Amino acid sequence: MKSLEGKTAVITGCLQGIGRAAMDMFARNGANVFACSLKRTEEFENHIEELKNECGVEIIPVYFDMMDDESIKSAVKEIQKAKIPIDALVNIAGTDKDALFQMVKMDDLRSTYQVNVFAQILFSQYIVKLMLRHGKGGSVIFTSSISGLEGRAGQLAYASSKAAIVAAAKTMAAELGTSKIRVNTIAPGFIDTEMYKDVPKETIENKIKRTALKRMGQPEEIASVLMFLASERSSHITGQVIRIDGGKGV
Amino acid sequence: MTNLEKYNKAFMEALGITEDKLAGLEYNTIPEWDSVGHMQLIAAIEDAFDIMIDTDDIIDLSSYEKGKELIAKYEVEL
């Protein structure tokens, strides 16, 4: 039996990178997916159609803007209307605006927190409310970053927002445990995604040197941990942060 | 079933109480209406009227009577 057979997951950030890899892996392992994205593209919709046919599961695209609370609410209404019990919420969508501490614009700080913290908490409030209805519990996963655990020069907004979501997740885990809802966070390291496409090769090589595995991670390697956390295989894990960083600093 | 009957049924089923306990009932005044019971109540009301209650209203729904006022915002007439 596939590890997510019969489950339904809401995944944000499905257009590309880790979100896309998670959507694909969840579907291939039997899960129905509400595939959330900011942008609607022909390639994305074609990919969903192909994936549905390949896997025999439901994949419903949901489009919304995490900068806009009303847009988030509308998306949840759409999900609610489908009347499919939700088993897992995977929060992947995020944003990054790099600047040194003294150069951080307050507007950039606010918009980073809006997407990486406030919107994720609001969206989770609504989706958890749907999870509570069926009484079977569920799994909520947030995506932090090793920057959120360690801090990093030039990433004040991003790193501090990723630290905030760790504390939010732990708090949710403490509150939702009695409802059989587990809440965990992953903290990816250097992953081969769009986020690094404009980063100079030399910088990436320097980052890789600091890992035990001496390579960037692939989105699928993050997706497999997300799948584990969404499945019953992690049924006694909650309130944890799992680093997926190729052994950075060991 | 009238909307008022649906509203009462949501309270009775979510909190496991009888109709005679509804009038004047306030949040956290009975063991059944604690924070967990509150979310079950919200889910029951949302299901009964096919609405999605905003977070601010979830917090404000502090009594049986206050709930009647709040759901009027969602075009539900009791």
Coordinates of C-alpha atoms in Angstrom, one line a residue:
Chain A
M1 CA 0.0 0.0 0.0
K2 CA 1.2 3.5 -0.8
S3 CA 2.1 5.5 2.3
L4 CA -0.4 8.3 1.6
E5 CA -3.2 6.1 0.1
G6 CA -6.6 7.7 0.7
K7 CA -5.1 10.8 2.3
T8 CA -5.7 14.4 1.2
A9 CA -3.1 17.1 1.5
V10 CA -3.1 20.8 1.0
I11 CA 0.3 21.9 -0.2
T12 CA 1.3 25.5 -0.8
G13 CA 4.0 26.7 -3.2
C14 CA 3.3 23.9 -5.8
L15 CA 4.4 25.9 -8.9
Q16 CA 8.0 25.0 -8.6
G17 CA 10.9 23.8 -6.4
I18 CA 10.2 21.9 -3.2
G19 CA 6.4 22.5 -3.5
R20 CA 6.3 20.9 -7.0
A21 CA 8.4 18.0 -5.8
A22 CA 6.1 17.5 -2.8
M23 CA 3.0 17.6 -5.0
D24 CA 4.4 15.0 -7.3
M25 CA 5.6 12.7 -4.6
F26 CA 2.4 12.9 -2.6
A27 CA 0.3 12.2 -5.7
R28 CA 2.5 9.3 -6.7
N29 CA 2.1 7.9 -3.2
G30 CA -1.7 7.9 -3.3
A31 CA -2.6 11.3 -1.9
N32 CA -5.2 13.7 -3.3
V33 CA -3.7 17.1 -3.3
F34 CA -5.0 20.7 -3.2
A35 CA -2.2 22.2 -5.1
C36 CA -1.8 25.8 -4.1
S37 CA 0.0 28.4 -6.1
L38 CA 0.2 32.2 -6.5
K39 CA 0.5 32.0 -10.2
R40 CA -1.6 30.1 -12.7
T41 CA 0.5 28.9 -15.7
E42 CA -0.4 26.6 -18.6
E43 CA 2.6 24.4 -17.8
F44 CA 1.4 24.0 -14.2
E45 CA -2.1 23.1 -15.2
N46 CA -0.9 20.6 -17.9
H47 CA 1.5 19.1 -15.3
I48 CA -1.4 18.6 -12.9
E49 CA -3.5 16.9 -15.6
E50 CA -0.7 14.5 -16.5
L51 CA -0.1 13.8 -12.8
K52 CA -3.7 13.1 -12.2
N53 CA -3.9 10.6 -15.1
E54 CA -0.6 9.0 -14.0
C55 CA -1.6 8.5 -10.4
G56 CA -5.3 8.2 -10.4
V57 CA -5.8 10.8 -7.6
E58 CA -7.5 14.1 -7.4
I59 CA -5.3 17.2 -7.7
I60 CA -7.2 20.4 -7.4
P61 CA -5.3 23.6 -8.2
V62 CA -6.0 26.5 -5.8
Y63 CA -4.7 30.0 -6.6
F64 CA -4.2 32.7 -4.0
D65 CA -2.0 35.5 -2.9
M66 CA -0.4 35.2 0.6
M67 CA 0.0 38.9 0.7
D68 CA -3.8 39.3 0.8
D69 CA -5.9 37.9 3.7
E70 CA -9.1 38.0 1.7
S71 CA -7.5 35.9 -1.0
I72 CA -6.4 33.4 1.6
K73 CA -10.0 33.2 2.9
S74 CA -11.4 32.7 -0.6
A75 CA -8.9 29.8 -1.2
V76 CA -10.0 28.1 2.0
K77 CA -13.7 28.5 1.0
E78 CA -12.8 26.8 -2.2
I79 CA -11.2 24.0 -0.4
Q80 CA -14.0 23.8 2.1
K81 CA -16.6 23.5 -0.7
A82 CA -14.9 20.4 -2.1
K83 CA -16.0 18.7 1.1
I84 CA -12.9 16.4 1.1
P85 CA -11.5 15.7 4.6
I86 CA -8.0 17.1 5.0
D87 CA -5.3 15.0 6.5
A88 CA -2.2 17.1 5.9
L89 CA -1.2 20.7 5.4
V90 CA 2.2 21.3 4.0
N91 CA 3.2 25.0 4.1
I92 CA 6.0 25.5 1.6
A93 CA 5.3 28.8 -0.1
G94 CA 7.6 31.5 1.1
T95 CA 9.5 34.6 0.1
D96 CA 13.0 35.9 0.6
K97 CA 14.4 39.5 0.5
D98 CA 18.0 39.6 1.4
A99 CA 19.7 42.7 2.9
L100 CA 22.1 43.5 5.6
F101 CA 20.6 44.4 9.0
Q102 CA 21.2 48.2 8.6
M103 CA 19.8 48.1 5.1
V104 CA 16.6 46.3 5.8
K105 CA 13.5 48.3 4.7
M106 CA 10.6 48.0 7.0
D107 CA 8.3 47.4 4.1
D108 CA 10.4 44.4 3.0
L109 CA 10.4 43.1 6.6
R110 CA 6.7 43.4 6.8
S111 CA 6.1 41.7 3.5
T112 CA 8.4 38.9 4.4
Y113 CA 6.6 38.3 7.6
Q114 CA 3.3 38.5 5.9
V115 CA 4.1 35.6 3.6
N116 CA 6.4 33.6 5.8
V117 CA 4.6 34.0 9.1
F118 CA 1.2 35.8 9.2
A119 CA -0.3 34.2 6.1
Q120 CA 0.9 30.7 7.0
I121 CA -0.6 31.0 10.5
L122 CA -3.9 32.4 9.1
F123 CA -4.1 29.7 6.4
S124 CA -3.2 27.0 9.0
Q125 CA -6.0 28.3 11.4
Y126 CA -8.5 27.7 8.7
I127 CA -7.2 24.4 7.4
V128 CA -6.8 23.0 10.9
K129 CA -10.4 24.0 11.6
L130 CA -11.4 21.7 8.6
M131 CA -9.1 19.0 10.0
L132 CA -10.8 19.2 13.4
R133 CA -14.1 18.4 11.8
H134 CA -13.4 14.8 10.9
G135 CA -11.8 14.1 14.3
K136 CA -9.2 11.8 12.9
G137 CA -6.3 14.2 13.5
G138 CA -3.7 15.1 10.9
S139 CA -0.3 16.5 10.2
V140 CA 0.7 20.1 9.7
I141 CA 4.2 20.9 8.4
F142 CA 5.9 24.2 8.1
T143 CA 9.0 25.0 6.1
S144 CA 11.7 26.9 8.0
S145 CA 15.3 27.0 7.0
I146 CA 18.7 26.5 8.5
S147 CA 18.9 30.3 8.3
G148 CA 16.1 30.4 10.8
L149 CA 18.0 28.2 13.2
E150 CA 21.4 29.7 12.9
G151 CA 20.9 33.2 11.5
R152 CA 22.9 34.4 8.5
A153 CA 24.4 37.7 7.5
G154 CA 22.3 39.5 5.0
Q155 CA 19.1 37.5 5.8
L156 CA 17.6 39.4 8.7
A157 CA 14.0 39.4 7.3
Y158 CA 14.1 35.8 6.0
A159 CA 16.0 34.2 8.8
S160 CA 14.0 35.9 11.6
S161 CA 10.7 35.0 9.9
K162 CA 11.8 31.4 9.6
A163 CA 12.7 31.4 13.3
A164 CA 9.3 32.8 14.1
I165 CA 7.5 30.0 12.2
V166 CA 9.5 27.4 14.3
A167 CA 8.1 28.8 17.5
A168 CA 4.6 29.1 16.0
A169 CA 4.7 25.4 15.0
K170 CA 5.9 24.3 18.4
T171 CA 3.1 26.2 20.0
M172 CA 0.6 24.7 17.7
A173 CA 2.0 21.3 18.4
A174 CA 1.4 21.8 22.1
E175 CA -2.1 23.0 21.6
L176 CA -3.3 20.5 18.9
G177 CA -1.8 17.3 20.3
T178 CA -5.0 16.3 22.1
S179 CA -6.9 16.6 18.8
K180 CA -4.4 14.2 17.3
I181 CA -2.9 16.8 15.0
R182 CA 0.8 16.8 14.8
V183 CA 2.8 19.9 13.9
N184 CA 6.4 19.8 12.7
T185 CA 8.9 21.9 10.9
I186 CA 11.5 21.1 8.3
A187 CA 14.6 23.2 8.0
P188 CA 16.2 22.7 4.6
G189 CA 19.8 23.7 3.9
F190 CA 21.1 24.4 0.4
I191 CA 18.6 22.9 -2.0
D192 CA 18.8 23.0 -5.7
T193 CA 15.8 25.3 -6.4
E194 CA 15.0 28.6 -8.1
M195 CA 16.0 30.4 -4.9
Y196 CA 19.7 29.7 -5.8
K197 CA 19.5 30.4 -9.5
D198 CA 21.0 33.8 -9.3
V199 CA 23.5 33.0 -6.6
P200 CA 27.1 33.0 -7.9
K201 CA 28.6 29.6 -8.5
E202 CA 31.5 30.3 -6.1
T203 CA 29.1 31.2 -3.3
I204 CA 27.3 27.9 -3.8
E205 CA 30.5 26.0 -3.8
N206 CA 31.5 27.6 -0.6
K207 CA 28.2 26.6 1.0
I208 CA 28.6 23.0 -0.3
K209 CA 32.1 22.8 1.2
R210 CA 30.5 23.3 4.7
T211 CA 28.3 20.2 4.3
A212 CA 29.2 16.6 5.1
L213 CA 27.7 15.3 1.9
K214 CA 29.5 17.9 -0.3
R215 CA 26.5 18.6 -2.5
M216 CA 23.3 20.6 -2.8
G217 CA 20.1 18.8 -1.8
Q218 CA 17.5 18.0 -4.4
P219 CA 13.8 19.1 -3.9
E220 CA 12.8 15.4 -3.9
E221 CA 15.0 14.8 -0.8
I222 CA 12.9 17.4 1.0
A223 CA 9.7 16.1 -0.4
S224 CA 10.4 12.6 1.0
V225 CA 10.8 14.0 4.5
L226 CA 7.5 15.9 4.0
M227 CA 5.9 12.7 3.0
F228 CA 7.2 10.9 6.0
L229 CA 5.9 13.7 8.3
A230 CA 2.5 13.6 6.6
S231 CA 2.2 9.9 6.9
E232 CA 1.4 7.6 9.8
R233 CA 5.0 6.5 9.8
S234 CA 5.7 9.6 11.9
S235 CA 2.7 9.1 14.2
H236 CA 4.7 9.9 17.4
I237 CA 6.6 12.9 16.1
T238 CA 5.3 16.4 16.9
G239 CA 6.7 19.8 17.8
Q240 CA 10.0 18.9 16.1
V241 CA 12.3 20.7 13.7
I242 CA 14.0 18.4 11.2
R243 CA 17.2 19.7 9.5
I244 CA 17.6 18.5 6.0
D245 CA 20.9 20.1 5.2
G246 CA 23.4 17.4 4.1
G247 CA 25.2 17.6 7.4
K248 CA 26.0 21.3 7.4
G249 CA 28.5 22.0 10.2
V250 CA 29.1 18.4 11.4
Chain B
M1 CA -35.8 22.5 10.2
T2 CA -35.7 26.2 10.9
N3 CA -32.4 28.1 11.1
L4 CA -32.9 28.5 14.9
E5 CA -33.4 24.8 15.2
K6 CA -30.2 24.2 13.2
Y7 CA -28.4 26.7 15.4
N8 CA -29.6 25.0 18.6
K9 CA -28.8 21.6 17.2
A10 CA -25.2 22.7 16.5
F11 CA -24.8 23.7 20.2
M12 CA -26.4 20.6 21.5
E13 CA -24.5 18.2 19.4
A14 CA -21.1 20.0 19.6
L15 CA -21.2 20.5 23.3
G16 CA -23.3 17.4 24.2
I17 CA -25.9 19.4 26.2
T18 CA -29.7 19.6 26.2
E19 CA -31.8 22.4 24.9
D20 CA -32.8 23.7 28.3
K21 CA -29.1 24.7 28.9
L22 CA -28.9 27.0 25.9
A23 CA -30.4 30.3 27.0
G24 CA -27.8 32.4 28.7
L25 CA -25.1 29.9 28.1
E26 CA -21.6 31.5 28.0
Y27 CA -18.1 30.2 27.0
N28 CA -16.1 28.5 29.7
T29 CA -19.0 28.3 32.1
I30 CA -19.6 24.6 31.6
P31 CA -16.8 22.0 31.2
E32 CA -18.1 21.0 27.7
W33 CA -17.6 24.5 26.3
D34 CA -13.9 24.8 26.7
S35 CA -11.4 25.7 23.9
V36 CA -11.7 22.3 22.3
G37 CA -15.5 22.3 22.6
H38 CA -15.5 25.9 21.1
M39 CA -13.8 24.7 17.9
Q40 CA -16.2 21.8 17.7
L41 CA -19.1 24.2 18.1
I42 CA -17.7 26.5 15.4
A43 CA -17.3 23.5 13.0
A44 CA -20.9 22.5 13.8
I45 CA -22.3 26.0 13.1
E46 CA -20.2 26.3 9.9
D47 CA -21.5 22.9 8.7
A48 CA -25.1 23.7 9.6
F49 CA -25.2 26.9 7.6
D50 CA -22.4 26.2 5.0
I51 CA -20.4 29.2 6.1
M52 CA -16.8 30.0 7.1
I53 CA -16.6 32.0 10.3
D54 CA -13.7 34.5 10.4
T55 CA -11.1 34.2 13.2
D56 CA -12.2 37.4 14.8
D57 CA -15.8 36.1 15.1
I58 CA -14.6 32.8 16.5
I59 CA -13.1 34.7 19.3
D60 CA -16.2 36.9 19.7
L61 CA -18.6 34.0 19.9
S62 CA -18.6 34.1 23.6
S63 CA -22.2 33.1 24.3
Y64 CA -25.3 31.4 22.8
E65 CA -26.9 34.8 22.3
K66 CA -23.7 36.5 20.9
G67 CA -23.5 33.7 18.4
K68 CA -26.9 34.6 17.1
E69 CA -25.8 38.1 16.4
L70 CA -22.5 37.0 14.8
I71 CA -24.0 34.6 12.3
A72 CA -26.4 37.2 11.1
K73 CA -23.2 38.7 9.4
Y74 CA -23.1 35.6 7.3
E75 CA -26.6 36.2 6.0
V76 CA -28.2 33.6 8.2
E77 CA -31.5 34.8 9.7
L78 CA -32.6 33.1 12.8

